[in-house]
CSV table of C-alpha atoms and ligand atoms in Angstrom, one decimal:
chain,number,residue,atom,x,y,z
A,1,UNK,CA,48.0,-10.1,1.1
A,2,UNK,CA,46.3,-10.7,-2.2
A,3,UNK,CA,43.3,-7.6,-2.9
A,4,UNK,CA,41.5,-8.1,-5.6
A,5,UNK,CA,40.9,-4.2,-6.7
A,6,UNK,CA,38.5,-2.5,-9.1
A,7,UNK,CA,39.6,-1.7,-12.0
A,8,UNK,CA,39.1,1.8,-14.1
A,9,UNK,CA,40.2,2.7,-17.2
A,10,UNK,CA,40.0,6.6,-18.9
A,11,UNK,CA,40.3,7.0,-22.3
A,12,UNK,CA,42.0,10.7,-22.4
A,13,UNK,CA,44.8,13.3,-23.0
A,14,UNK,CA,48.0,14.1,-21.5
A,15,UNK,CA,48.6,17.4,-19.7
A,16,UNK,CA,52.3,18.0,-19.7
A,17,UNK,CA,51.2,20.2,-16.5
A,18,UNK,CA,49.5,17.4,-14.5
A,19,UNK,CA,46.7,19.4,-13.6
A,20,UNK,CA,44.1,17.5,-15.6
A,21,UNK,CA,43.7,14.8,-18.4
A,22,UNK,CA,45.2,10.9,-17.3
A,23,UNK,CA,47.9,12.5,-15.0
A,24,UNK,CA,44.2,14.2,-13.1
A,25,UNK,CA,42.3,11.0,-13.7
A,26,UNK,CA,45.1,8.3,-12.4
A,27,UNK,CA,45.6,10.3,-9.4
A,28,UNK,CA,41.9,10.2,-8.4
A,29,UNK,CA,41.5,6.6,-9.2
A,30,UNK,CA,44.4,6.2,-6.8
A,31,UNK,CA,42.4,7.9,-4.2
A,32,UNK,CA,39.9,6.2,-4.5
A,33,UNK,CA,41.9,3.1,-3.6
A,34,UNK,CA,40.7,1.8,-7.9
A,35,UNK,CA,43.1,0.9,-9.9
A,36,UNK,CA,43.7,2.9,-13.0
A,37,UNK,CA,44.2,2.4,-16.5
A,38,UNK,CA,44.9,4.2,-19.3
A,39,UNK,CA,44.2,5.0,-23.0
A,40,UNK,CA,45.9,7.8,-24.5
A,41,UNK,CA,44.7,9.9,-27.2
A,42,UNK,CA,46.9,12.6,-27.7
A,43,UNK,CA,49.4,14.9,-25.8
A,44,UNK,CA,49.0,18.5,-24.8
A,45,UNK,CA,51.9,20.8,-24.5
A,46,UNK,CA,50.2,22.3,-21.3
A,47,UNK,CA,50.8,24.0,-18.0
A,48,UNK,CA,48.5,26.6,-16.2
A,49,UNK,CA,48.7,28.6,-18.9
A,50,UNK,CA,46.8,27.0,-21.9
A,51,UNK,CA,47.8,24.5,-24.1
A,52,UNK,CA,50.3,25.4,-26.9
A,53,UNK,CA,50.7,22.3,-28.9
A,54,UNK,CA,48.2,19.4,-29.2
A,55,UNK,CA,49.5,15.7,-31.1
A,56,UNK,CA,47.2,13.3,-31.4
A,57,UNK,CA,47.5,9.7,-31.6
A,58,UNK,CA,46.1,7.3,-34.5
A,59,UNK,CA,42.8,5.9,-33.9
A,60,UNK,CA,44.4,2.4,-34.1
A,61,UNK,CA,47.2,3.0,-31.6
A,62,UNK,CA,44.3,4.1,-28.9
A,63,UNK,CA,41.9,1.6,-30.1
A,64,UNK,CA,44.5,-1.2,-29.2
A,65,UNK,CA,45.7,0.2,-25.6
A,66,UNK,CA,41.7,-0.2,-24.7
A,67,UNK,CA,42.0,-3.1,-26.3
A,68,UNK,CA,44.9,-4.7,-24.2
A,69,UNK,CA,43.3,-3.3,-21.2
A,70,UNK,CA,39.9,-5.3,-21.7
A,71,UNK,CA,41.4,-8.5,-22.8
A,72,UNK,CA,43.2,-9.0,-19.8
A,73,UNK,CA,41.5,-7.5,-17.1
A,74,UNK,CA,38.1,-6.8,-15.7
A,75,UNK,CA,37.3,-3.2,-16.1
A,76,UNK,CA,34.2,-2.0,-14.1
A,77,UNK,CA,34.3,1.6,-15.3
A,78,UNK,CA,35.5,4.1,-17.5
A,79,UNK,CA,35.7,7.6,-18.7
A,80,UNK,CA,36.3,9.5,-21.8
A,81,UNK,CA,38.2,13.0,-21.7
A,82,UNK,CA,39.4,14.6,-24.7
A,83,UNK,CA,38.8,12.6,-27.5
A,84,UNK,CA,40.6,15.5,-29.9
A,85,UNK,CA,39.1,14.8,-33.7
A,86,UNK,CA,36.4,13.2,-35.4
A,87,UNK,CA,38.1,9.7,-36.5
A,88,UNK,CA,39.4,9.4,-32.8
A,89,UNK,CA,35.9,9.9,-31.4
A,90,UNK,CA,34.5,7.1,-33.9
A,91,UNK,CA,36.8,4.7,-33.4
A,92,UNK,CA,36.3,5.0,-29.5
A,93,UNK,CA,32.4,4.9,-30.2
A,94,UNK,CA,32.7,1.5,-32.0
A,95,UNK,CA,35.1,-0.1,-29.6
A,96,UNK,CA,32.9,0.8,-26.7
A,97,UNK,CA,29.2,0.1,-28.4
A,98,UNK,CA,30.6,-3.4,-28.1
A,99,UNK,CA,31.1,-3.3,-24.5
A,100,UNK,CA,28.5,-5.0,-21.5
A,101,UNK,CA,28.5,-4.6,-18.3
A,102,UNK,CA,31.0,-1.8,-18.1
A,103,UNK,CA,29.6,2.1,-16.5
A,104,UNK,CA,31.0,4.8,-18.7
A,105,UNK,CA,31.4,8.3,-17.5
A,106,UNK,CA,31.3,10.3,-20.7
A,107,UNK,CA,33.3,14.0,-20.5
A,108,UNK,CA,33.0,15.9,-23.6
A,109,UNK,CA,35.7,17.8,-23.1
A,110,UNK,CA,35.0,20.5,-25.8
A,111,UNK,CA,35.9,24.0,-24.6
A,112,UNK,CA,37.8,24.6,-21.1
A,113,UNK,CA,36.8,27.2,-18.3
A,114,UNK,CA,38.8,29.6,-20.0
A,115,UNK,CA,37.2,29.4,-23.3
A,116,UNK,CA,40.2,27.6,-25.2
A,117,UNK,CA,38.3,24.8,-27.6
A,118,UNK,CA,39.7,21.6,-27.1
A,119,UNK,CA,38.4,19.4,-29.8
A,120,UNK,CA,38.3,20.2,-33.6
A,121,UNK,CA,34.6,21.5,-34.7
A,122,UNK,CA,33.6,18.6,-36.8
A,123,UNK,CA,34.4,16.5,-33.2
A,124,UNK,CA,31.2,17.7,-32.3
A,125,UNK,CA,29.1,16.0,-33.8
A,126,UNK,CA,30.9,12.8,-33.7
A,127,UNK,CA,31.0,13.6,-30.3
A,128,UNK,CA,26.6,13.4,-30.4
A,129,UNK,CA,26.9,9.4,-31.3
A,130,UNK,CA,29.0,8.5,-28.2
A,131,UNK,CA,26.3,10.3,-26.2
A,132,UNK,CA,24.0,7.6,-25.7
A,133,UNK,CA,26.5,5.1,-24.1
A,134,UNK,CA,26.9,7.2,-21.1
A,135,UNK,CA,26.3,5.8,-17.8
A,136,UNK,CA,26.7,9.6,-16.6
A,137,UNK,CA,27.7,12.5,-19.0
A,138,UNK,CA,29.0,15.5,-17.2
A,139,UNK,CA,29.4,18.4,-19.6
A,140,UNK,CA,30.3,22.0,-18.3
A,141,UNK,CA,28.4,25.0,-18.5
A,142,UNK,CA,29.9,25.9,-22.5
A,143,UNK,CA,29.6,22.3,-23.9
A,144,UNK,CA,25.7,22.1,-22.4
A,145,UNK,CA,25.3,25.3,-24.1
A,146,UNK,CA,26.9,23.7,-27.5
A,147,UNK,CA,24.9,20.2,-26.8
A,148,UNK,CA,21.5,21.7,-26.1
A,149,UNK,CA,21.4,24.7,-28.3
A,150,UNK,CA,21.0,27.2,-25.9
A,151,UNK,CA,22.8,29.9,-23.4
A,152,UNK,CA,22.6,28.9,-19.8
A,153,UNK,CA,22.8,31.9,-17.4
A,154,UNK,CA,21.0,31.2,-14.6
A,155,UNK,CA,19.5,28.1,-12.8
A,156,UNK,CA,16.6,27.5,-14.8
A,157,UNK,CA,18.5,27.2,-17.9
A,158,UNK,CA,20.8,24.4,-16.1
A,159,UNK,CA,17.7,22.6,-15.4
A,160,UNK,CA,16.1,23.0,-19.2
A,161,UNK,CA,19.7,21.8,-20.6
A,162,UNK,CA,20.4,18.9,-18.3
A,163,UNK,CA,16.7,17.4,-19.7
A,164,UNK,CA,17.4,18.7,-23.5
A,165,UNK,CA,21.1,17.0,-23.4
A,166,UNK,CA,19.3,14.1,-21.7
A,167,UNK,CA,17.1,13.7,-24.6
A,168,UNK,CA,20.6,13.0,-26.9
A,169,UNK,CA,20.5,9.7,-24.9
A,170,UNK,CA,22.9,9.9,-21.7
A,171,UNK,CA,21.0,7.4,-19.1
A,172,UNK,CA,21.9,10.7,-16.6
A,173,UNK,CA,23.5,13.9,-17.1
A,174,UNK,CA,24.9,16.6,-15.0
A,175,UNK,CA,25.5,20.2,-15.9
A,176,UNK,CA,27.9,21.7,-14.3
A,177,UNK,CA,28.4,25.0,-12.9
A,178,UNK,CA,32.6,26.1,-12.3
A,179,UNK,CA,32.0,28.4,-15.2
A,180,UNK,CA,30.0,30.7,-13.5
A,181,UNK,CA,31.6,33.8,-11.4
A,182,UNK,CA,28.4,34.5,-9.3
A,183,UNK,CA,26.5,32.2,-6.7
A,184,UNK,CA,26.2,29.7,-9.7
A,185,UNK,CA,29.7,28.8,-9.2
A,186,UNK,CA,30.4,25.3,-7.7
A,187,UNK,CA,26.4,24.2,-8.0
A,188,UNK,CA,25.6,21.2,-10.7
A,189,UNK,CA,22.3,19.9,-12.0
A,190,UNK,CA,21.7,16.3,-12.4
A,191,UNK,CA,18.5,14.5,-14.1
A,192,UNK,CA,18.4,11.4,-15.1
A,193,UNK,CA,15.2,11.3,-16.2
A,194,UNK,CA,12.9,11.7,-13.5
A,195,UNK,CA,15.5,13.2,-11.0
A,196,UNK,CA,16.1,17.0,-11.5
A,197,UNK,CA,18.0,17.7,-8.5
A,198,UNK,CA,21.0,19.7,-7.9
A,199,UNK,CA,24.6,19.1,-6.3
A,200,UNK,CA,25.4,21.3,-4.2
A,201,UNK,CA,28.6,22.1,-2.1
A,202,UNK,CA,30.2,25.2,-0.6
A,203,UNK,CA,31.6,27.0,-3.4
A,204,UNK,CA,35.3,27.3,-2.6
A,205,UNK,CA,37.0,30.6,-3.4
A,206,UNK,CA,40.2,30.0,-5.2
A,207,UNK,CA,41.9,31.0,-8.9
A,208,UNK,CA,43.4,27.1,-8.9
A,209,UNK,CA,40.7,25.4,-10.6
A,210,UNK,CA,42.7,23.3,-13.4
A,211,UNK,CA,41.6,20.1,-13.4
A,212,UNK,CA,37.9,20.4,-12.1
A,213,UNK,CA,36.0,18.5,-14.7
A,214,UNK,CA,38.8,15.5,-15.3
A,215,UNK,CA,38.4,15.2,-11.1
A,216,UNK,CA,34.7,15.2,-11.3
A,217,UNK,CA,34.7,12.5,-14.2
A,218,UNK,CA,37.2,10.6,-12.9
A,219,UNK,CA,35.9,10.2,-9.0
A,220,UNK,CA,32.6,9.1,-10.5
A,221,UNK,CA,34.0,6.5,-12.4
A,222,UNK,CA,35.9,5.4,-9.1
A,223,UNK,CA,32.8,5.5,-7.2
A,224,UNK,CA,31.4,3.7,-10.2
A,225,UNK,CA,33.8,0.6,-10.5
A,226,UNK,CA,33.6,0.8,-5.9
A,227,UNK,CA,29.9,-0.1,-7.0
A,228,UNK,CA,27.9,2.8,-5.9
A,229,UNK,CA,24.7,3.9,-8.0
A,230,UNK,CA,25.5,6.6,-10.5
A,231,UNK,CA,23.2,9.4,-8.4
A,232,UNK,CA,25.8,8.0,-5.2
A,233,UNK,CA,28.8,8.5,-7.3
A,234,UNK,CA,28.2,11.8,-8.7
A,235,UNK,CA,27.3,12.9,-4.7
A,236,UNK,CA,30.6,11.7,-3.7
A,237,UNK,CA,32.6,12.8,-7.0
A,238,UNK,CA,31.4,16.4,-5.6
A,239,UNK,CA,32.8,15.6,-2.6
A,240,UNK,CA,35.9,14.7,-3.9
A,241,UNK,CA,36.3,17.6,-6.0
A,242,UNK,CA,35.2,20.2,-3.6
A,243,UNK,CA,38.0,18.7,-1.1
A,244,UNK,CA,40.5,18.6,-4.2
A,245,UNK,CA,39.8,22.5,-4.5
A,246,UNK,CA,39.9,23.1,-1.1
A,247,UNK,CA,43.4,22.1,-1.0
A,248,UNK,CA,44.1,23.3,-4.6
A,249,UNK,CA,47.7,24.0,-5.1
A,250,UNK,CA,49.6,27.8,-6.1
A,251,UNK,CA,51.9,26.5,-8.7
A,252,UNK,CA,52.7,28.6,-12.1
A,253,UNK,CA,51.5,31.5,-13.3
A,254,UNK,CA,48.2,30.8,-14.2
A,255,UNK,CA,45.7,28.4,-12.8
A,256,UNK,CA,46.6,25.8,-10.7
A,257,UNK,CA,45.9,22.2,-10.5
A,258,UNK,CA,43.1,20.9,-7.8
A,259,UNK,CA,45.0,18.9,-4.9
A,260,UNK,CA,44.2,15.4,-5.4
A,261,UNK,CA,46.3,14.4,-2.6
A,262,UNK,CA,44.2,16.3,-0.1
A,263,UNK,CA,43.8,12.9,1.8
A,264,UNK,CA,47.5,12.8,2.7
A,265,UNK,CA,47.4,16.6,4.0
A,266,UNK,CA,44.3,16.3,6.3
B,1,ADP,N1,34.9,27.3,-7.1
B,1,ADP,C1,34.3,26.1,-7.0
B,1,ADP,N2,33.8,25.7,-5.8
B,1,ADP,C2,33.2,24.5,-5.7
B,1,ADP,N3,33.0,23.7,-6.7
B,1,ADP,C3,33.5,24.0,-7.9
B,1,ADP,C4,34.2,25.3,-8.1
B,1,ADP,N4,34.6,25.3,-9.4
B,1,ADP,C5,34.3,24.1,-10.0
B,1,ADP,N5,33.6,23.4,-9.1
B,1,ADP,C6,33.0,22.0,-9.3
B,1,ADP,O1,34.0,21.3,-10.1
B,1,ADP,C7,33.3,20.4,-11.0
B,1,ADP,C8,33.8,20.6,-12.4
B,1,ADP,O2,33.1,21.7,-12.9
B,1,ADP,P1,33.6,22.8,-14.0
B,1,ADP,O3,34.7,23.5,-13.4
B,1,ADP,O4,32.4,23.5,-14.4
B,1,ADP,O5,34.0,21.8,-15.2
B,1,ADP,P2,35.1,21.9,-16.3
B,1,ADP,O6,36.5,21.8,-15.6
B,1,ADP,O7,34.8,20.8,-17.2
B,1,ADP,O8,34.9,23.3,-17.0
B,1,ADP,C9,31.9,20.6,-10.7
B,1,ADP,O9,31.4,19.7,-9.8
B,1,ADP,C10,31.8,22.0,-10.2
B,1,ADP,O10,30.7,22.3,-9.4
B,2,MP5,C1,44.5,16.8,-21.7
B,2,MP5,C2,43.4,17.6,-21.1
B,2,MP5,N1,42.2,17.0,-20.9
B,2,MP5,C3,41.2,17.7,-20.4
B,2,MP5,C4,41.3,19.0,-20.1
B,2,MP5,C5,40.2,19.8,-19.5
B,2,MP5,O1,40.5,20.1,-18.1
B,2,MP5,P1,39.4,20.6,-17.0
B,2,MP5,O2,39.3,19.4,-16.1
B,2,MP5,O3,40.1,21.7,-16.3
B,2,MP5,O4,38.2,21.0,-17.7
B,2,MP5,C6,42.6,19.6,-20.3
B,2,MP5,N2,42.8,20.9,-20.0
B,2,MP5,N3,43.6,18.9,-20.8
Protein backbone atom coordinates (compact mmCIF):
# COMPACT_ATOMS: atom_id res chain seq x y z
CA UNK A 1 0.00 0.00 0.00
CA UNK A 2 1.15 3.48 -0.98
CA UNK A 3 1.02 6.09 2.50
CA UNK A 4 1.71 9.29 1.84
CA UNK A 5 3.52 10.30 5.36
CA UNK A 6 4.37 13.62 6.92
CA UNK A 7 7.45 14.56 6.66
CA UNK A 8 9.85 16.23 9.59
CA UNK A 9 13.13 17.38 9.37
CA UNK A 10 15.60 18.49 12.65
CA UNK A 11 18.34 20.46 12.15
CA UNK A 12 20.73 19.11 15.12
CA UNK A 13 23.74 17.27 16.71
CA UNK A 14 24.79 13.82 17.14
CA UNK A 15 24.97 12.14 20.50
CA UNK A 16 27.37 9.24 20.17
CA UNK A 17 25.20 8.02 23.27
CA UNK A 18 21.75 8.06 21.60
CA UNK A 19 20.10 9.61 24.30
CA UNK A 20 19.37 12.97 22.74
CA UNK A 21 20.23 15.08 19.54
CA UNK A 22 18.92 13.36 15.81
CA UNK A 23 19.49 9.80 17.22
CA UNK A 24 16.51 11.36 20.21
CA UNK A 25 14.64 13.23 17.48
CA UNK A 26 14.47 10.38 14.57
CA UNK A 27 13.27 8.02 17.10
CA UNK A 28 10.35 10.21 18.15
CA UNK A 29 9.48 11.12 14.71
CA UNK A 30 9.27 7.40 14.19
CA UNK A 31 6.77 7.16 16.95
CA UNK A 32 4.88 9.37 15.92
CA UNK A 33 4.31 7.36 12.73
CA UNK A 34 6.34 11.01 10.71
CA UNK A 35 8.89 10.50 8.83
CA UNK A 36 12.17 11.93 9.76
CA UNK A 37 14.82 13.86 8.32
CA UNK A 38 17.93 14.99 9.12
CA UNK A 39 20.47 17.88 9.07
CA UNK A 40 23.58 17.50 10.90
CA UNK A 41 25.58 20.11 12.49
CA UNK A 42 28.07 18.66 14.39
CA UNK A 43 29.05 15.51 16.39
CA UNK A 44 29.33 15.03 20.10
CA UNK A 45 31.62 12.51 21.70
CA UNK A 46 28.82 11.76 24.34
CA UNK A 47 27.37 9.15 26.56
CA UNK A 48 25.57 9.68 29.98
CA UNK A 49 28.37 11.19 31.20
CA UNK A 50 28.83 14.57 29.36
CA UNK A 51 30.21 15.33 26.23
CA UNK A 52 34.01 15.22 25.72
CA UNK A 53 34.58 16.27 22.26
CA UNK A 54 32.35 18.49 20.08
CA UNK A 55 33.20 18.77 15.84
CA UNK A 56 31.24 20.81 14.10
CA UNK A 57 30.37 20.77 10.57
CA UNK A 58 30.76 23.73 7.97
CA UNK A 59 27.88 25.97 7.52
CA UNK A 60 27.74 24.94 3.86
CA UNK A 61 27.83 21.23 4.32
CA UNK A 62 24.53 21.68 6.70
CA UNK A 63 23.10 24.37 4.64
CA UNK A 64 23.06 21.83 1.69
CA UNK A 65 21.60 18.54 3.61
CA UNK A 66 18.47 21.12 4.42
CA UNK A 67 18.77 21.91 1.25
CA UNK A 68 18.48 18.43 -0.45
CA UNK A 69 15.76 17.77 2.00
CA UNK A 70 13.42 20.68 0.79
CA UNK A 71 14.02 20.35 -2.88
CA UNK A 72 12.68 17.01 -3.01
CA UNK A 73 10.20 16.57 -0.52
CA UNK A 74 7.50 18.22 1.37
CA UNK A 75 8.51 19.03 4.85
CA UNK A 76 5.66 20.15 7.17
CA UNK A 77 7.84 20.73 10.26
CA UNK A 78 11.05 21.13 11.69
CA UNK A 79 13.22 21.61 14.66
CA UNK A 80 16.49 23.17 15.54
CA UNK A 81 18.69 21.49 18.34
CA UNK A 82 22.24 22.45 18.80
CA UNK A 83 23.19 24.78 16.45
CA UNK A 84 26.95 24.81 18.11
CA UNK A 85 28.60 28.44 16.85
CA UNK A 86 27.67 31.62 15.54
CA UNK A 87 28.33 31.14 11.60
CA UNK A 88 26.31 27.74 11.94
CA UNK A 89 23.41 29.56 13.58
CA UNK A 90 23.33 32.34 10.66
CA UNK A 91 23.58 30.30 8.03
CA UNK A 92 20.51 28.12 9.42
CA UNK A 93 18.70 31.64 10.07
CA UNK A 94 19.02 32.60 6.33
CA UNK A 95 18.12 29.32 4.85
CA UNK A 96 15.00 29.13 7.01
CA UNK A 97 13.83 33.01 6.81
CA UNK A 98 13.19 31.85 3.19
CA UNK A 99 10.92 29.14 4.14
CA UNK A 100 6.62 29.27 3.93
CA UNK A 101 4.42 27.20 5.05
CA UNK A 102 6.73 25.09 7.11
CA UNK A 103 6.12 25.05 11.49
CA UNK A 104 9.47 25.38 13.22
CA UNK A 105 10.04 24.20 16.65
CA UNK A 106 13.00 26.18 17.73
CA UNK A 107 15.32 24.47 20.76
CA UNK A 108 18.02 26.62 21.85
CA UNK A 109 19.95 24.22 23.11
CA UNK A 110 22.37 26.35 25.13
CA UNK A 111 23.27 24.81 28.51
CA UNK A 112 22.08 21.08 29.55
CA UNK A 113 20.34 19.98 32.89
CA UNK A 114 23.60 19.43 34.17
CA UNK A 115 25.03 22.84 33.55
CA UNK A 116 27.50 21.75 30.67
CA UNK A 117 27.18 24.84 27.90
CA UNK A 118 26.51 23.57 24.75
CA UNK A 119 27.00 26.32 22.30
CA UNK A 120 29.90 28.83 22.09
CA UNK A 121 29.01 32.36 24.00
CA UNK A 122 28.93 34.59 20.98
CA UNK A 123 26.07 31.71 19.66
CA UNK A 124 23.94 33.50 21.79
CA UNK A 125 23.23 36.12 20.39
CA UNK A 126 23.05 34.81 16.94
CA UNK A 127 20.92 32.49 18.54
CA UNK A 128 18.37 35.95 19.38
CA UNK A 129 17.74 36.41 15.37
CA UNK A 130 16.51 32.85 14.78
CA UNK A 131 14.01 33.54 17.55
CA UNK A 132 11.34 35.14 15.79
CA UNK A 133 10.78 32.25 13.25
CA UNK A 134 9.60 29.97 15.83
CA UNK A 135 6.33 28.32 15.46
CA UNK A 136 7.03 27.17 19.26
CA UNK A 137 10.41 27.82 21.12
CA UNK A 138 10.91 25.58 24.02
CA UNK A 139 13.86 26.73 26.13
CA UNK A 140 14.71 25.14 29.52
CA UNK A 141 14.73 26.62 32.80
CA UNK A 142 18.90 27.99 32.24
CA UNK A 143 18.52 29.24 28.63
CA UNK A 144 15.01 31.30 29.75
CA UNK A 145 17.14 32.62 32.45
CA UNK A 146 19.97 33.57 29.71
CA UNK A 147 17.00 34.77 27.10
CA UNK A 148 15.04 36.88 29.49
CA UNK A 149 17.61 38.32 31.81
CA UNK A 150 16.48 36.98 34.81
CA UNK A 151 16.72 33.98 37.54
CA UNK A 152 13.64 31.84 37.47
CA UNK A 153 13.06 30.04 40.85
CA UNK A 154 9.73 29.68 41.40
CA UNK A 155 6.43 29.70 39.24
CA UNK A 156 5.93 33.28 38.97
CA UNK A 157 9.23 33.74 37.44
CA UNK A 158 8.29 30.99 34.65
CA UNK A 159 5.35 32.91 33.89
CA UNK A 160 7.29 36.59 33.68
CA UNK A 161 10.01 34.72 31.39
CA UNK A 162 7.77 32.87 29.05
CA UNK A 163 6.07 36.57 28.23
CA UNK A 164 9.75 38.45 28.29
CA UNK A 165 11.23 35.60 25.88
CA UNK A 166 7.91 35.99 23.93
CA UNK A 167 8.59 39.56 23.37
CA UNK A 168 12.10 38.32 21.35
CA UNK A 169 9.44 37.20 18.78
CA UNK A 170 8.59 33.28 19.16
CA UNK A 171 4.66 33.20 17.90
CA UNK A 172 4.56 30.79 21.44
CA UNK A 173 6.96 29.84 23.88
CA UNK A 174 7.22 27.34 26.65
CA UNK A 175 9.48 27.34 29.61
CA UNK A 176 10.30 24.44 30.87
CA UNK A 177 10.75 23.04 34.15
CA UNK A 178 13.13 19.45 34.39
CA UNK A 179 15.67 21.64 35.91
CA UNK A 180 14.04 22.03 39.00
CA UNK A 181 14.56 19.43 42.07
CA UNK A 182 11.39 20.54 44.02
CA UNK A 183 7.54 20.33 43.00
CA UNK A 184 8.70 22.55 39.88
CA UNK A 185 10.08 19.60 38.42
CA UNK A 186 8.16 18.18 35.34
CA UNK A 187 5.70 21.49 35.19
CA UNK A 188 6.13 23.91 31.89
CA UNK A 189 4.65 27.27 31.10
CA UNK A 190 3.34 28.09 27.75
CA UNK A 191 2.07 31.69 26.46
CA UNK A 192 1.64 32.49 23.26
CA UNK A 193 0.48 35.69 23.73
CA UNK A 194 -2.67 35.66 25.29
CA UNK A 195 -2.41 32.11 26.77
CA UNK A 196 -0.42 31.78 30.02
CA UNK A 197 -1.22 28.39 30.98
CA UNK A 198 0.84 25.67 32.24
CA UNK A 199 1.63 21.92 31.18
CA UNK A 200 1.30 19.90 33.63
CA UNK A 201 1.95 16.04 34.09
CA UNK A 202 2.91 13.80 36.98
CA UNK A 203 6.40 14.49 37.66
CA UNK A 204 8.10 11.10 37.22
CA UNK A 205 10.82 10.18 39.79
CA UNK A 206 13.83 8.98 37.92
CA UNK A 207 17.89 9.97 37.53
CA UNK A 208 17.42 8.89 33.56
CA UNK A 209 16.48 12.08 32.20
CA UNK A 210 18.93 12.48 29.02
CA UNK A 211 17.24 13.41 26.31
CA UNK A 212 14.19 15.40 27.81
CA UNK A 213 14.25 18.53 25.80
CA UNK A 214 15.32 16.91 22.19
CA UNK A 215 11.92 14.51 23.07
CA UNK A 216 9.84 17.47 23.90
CA UNK A 217 11.04 19.35 20.61
CA UNK A 218 10.99 16.68 18.56
CA UNK A 219 7.22 15.18 19.46
CA UNK A 220 5.95 18.68 18.86
CA UNK A 221 7.29 18.92 15.62
CA UNK A 222 5.58 15.43 14.96
CA UNK A 223 2.39 16.61 16.25
CA UNK A 224 3.08 19.59 14.16
CA UNK A 225 3.67 18.04 10.62
CA UNK A 226 0.34 15.24 12.02
CA UNK A 227 -1.39 18.79 11.74
CA UNK A 228 -2.37 19.62 15.25
CA UNK A 229 -2.38 23.32 16.48
CA UNK A 230 0.85 24.29 18.19
CA UNK A 231 -1.05 24.57 21.95
CA UNK A 232 -2.39 20.60 20.79
CA UNK A 233 1.15 19.66 19.97
CA UNK A 234 2.98 20.86 22.93
CA UNK A 235 -0.08 18.94 25.13
CA UNK A 236 0.69 15.82 23.49
CA UNK A 237 4.65 16.35 23.18
CA UNK A 238 4.14 16.31 27.19
CA UNK A 239 2.57 13.32 26.90
CA UNK A 240 5.07 11.82 24.93
CA UNK A 241 7.86 12.75 27.09
CA UNK A 242 6.30 12.02 30.33
CA UNK A 243 5.63 8.37 28.89
CA UNK A 244 9.31 8.36 27.43
CA UNK A 245 10.47 8.97 31.15
CA UNK A 246 8.28 6.70 32.58
CA UNK A 247 10.01 4.00 30.84
CA UNK A 248 13.37 5.73 30.89
CA UNK A 249 16.10 3.31 30.53
CA UNK A 250 19.25 2.36 33.41
CA UNK A 251 22.10 2.24 30.92
CA UNK A 252 25.82 3.79 31.88
CA UNK A 253 26.95 5.37 34.58
CA UNK A 254 25.40 8.49 34.47
CA UNK A 255 22.05 9.58 33.26
CA UNK A 256 20.16 7.62 31.09
CA UNK A 257 18.35 8.17 27.98
CA UNK A 258 14.33 8.62 28.04
CA UNK A 259 12.61 5.34 26.46
CA UNK A 260 11.29 6.37 23.29
CA UNK A 261 10.16 2.99 22.47
CA UNK A 262 7.76 2.93 25.39
CA UNK A 263 4.97 2.18 22.84
CA UNK A 264 6.50 -1.28 22.02
CA UNK A 265 6.76 -2.15 25.97
CA UNK A 266 3.17 -1.23 26.99
N1 LIG B 1 11.15 14.24 36.23
C1 LIG B 1 10.31 14.69 35.29
N2 LIG B 1 8.98 14.36 35.32
C2 LIG B 1 8.13 14.79 34.39
N3 LIG B 1 8.50 15.58 33.35
C3 LIG B 1 9.79 15.94 33.26
C4 LIG B 1 10.77 15.53 34.22
N4 LIG B 1 11.97 16.04 33.83
C5 LIG B 1 11.76 16.73 32.70
N5 LIG B 1 10.45 16.69 32.35
C6 LIG B 1 9.84 17.28 31.18
O1 LIG B 1 10.71 17.06 30.07
C7 LIG B 1 10.62 18.14 29.16
C8 LIG B 1 12.00 18.70 28.93
O2 LIG B 1 12.33 19.57 30.00
P1 LIG B 1 13.78 19.85 30.57
O3 LIG B 1 14.29 18.56 31.10
O4 LIG B 1 13.67 20.99 31.48
O5 LIG B 1 14.55 20.26 29.24
P2 LIG B 1 16.10 20.15 28.82
O6 LIG B 1 16.35 18.70 28.54
O7 LIG B 1 16.16 20.99 27.59
O8 LIG B 1 16.91 20.67 29.96
C9 LIG B 1 9.65 19.14 29.78
O9 LIG B 1 8.37 18.93 29.26
C10 LIG B 1 9.71 18.80 31.26
O10 LIG B 1 8.54 19.16 31.96
C1 LIG C 1 23.80 16.56 20.41
C2 LIG C 1 23.00 17.03 21.56
N1 LIG C 1 21.94 17.85 21.35
C3 LIG C 1 21.20 18.27 22.40
C4 LIG C 1 21.51 17.91 23.69
C5 LIG C 1 20.65 18.36 24.84
O1 LIG C 1 19.99 17.24 25.41
P1 LIG C 1 18.69 17.32 26.36
O2 LIG C 1 17.51 16.90 25.53
O3 LIG C 1 18.96 16.31 27.46
O4 LIG C 1 18.56 18.72 26.84
C6 LIG C 1 22.62 17.05 23.88
N2 LIG C 1 22.97 16.65 25.12
N3 LIG C 1 23.35 16.64 22.81
Amino acid sequence: MAYIPPVALTIAGSDSGGGAGIQADLRTFSFHAVHGTSALTCITAQNTQGVSRVDALAPEAIIAQIEAVFTDMGVQALKTGMLLNQPIIEAVTDYLKGLVDVDCVIDPVMVSRTGAQLIDDNAIAALKKLIPLATVLTPNRYEAEILSGQSIKTLEHMKTAAQAIHGLGAKAVIVKGGGFDNELRGIDVWYDGTTLTKLTTSCIDTADTHGTGCTLSAAITANLALGHTPFEAAKRAKEYVTQALNYSLRIGTGQGPVGHFYPLLT
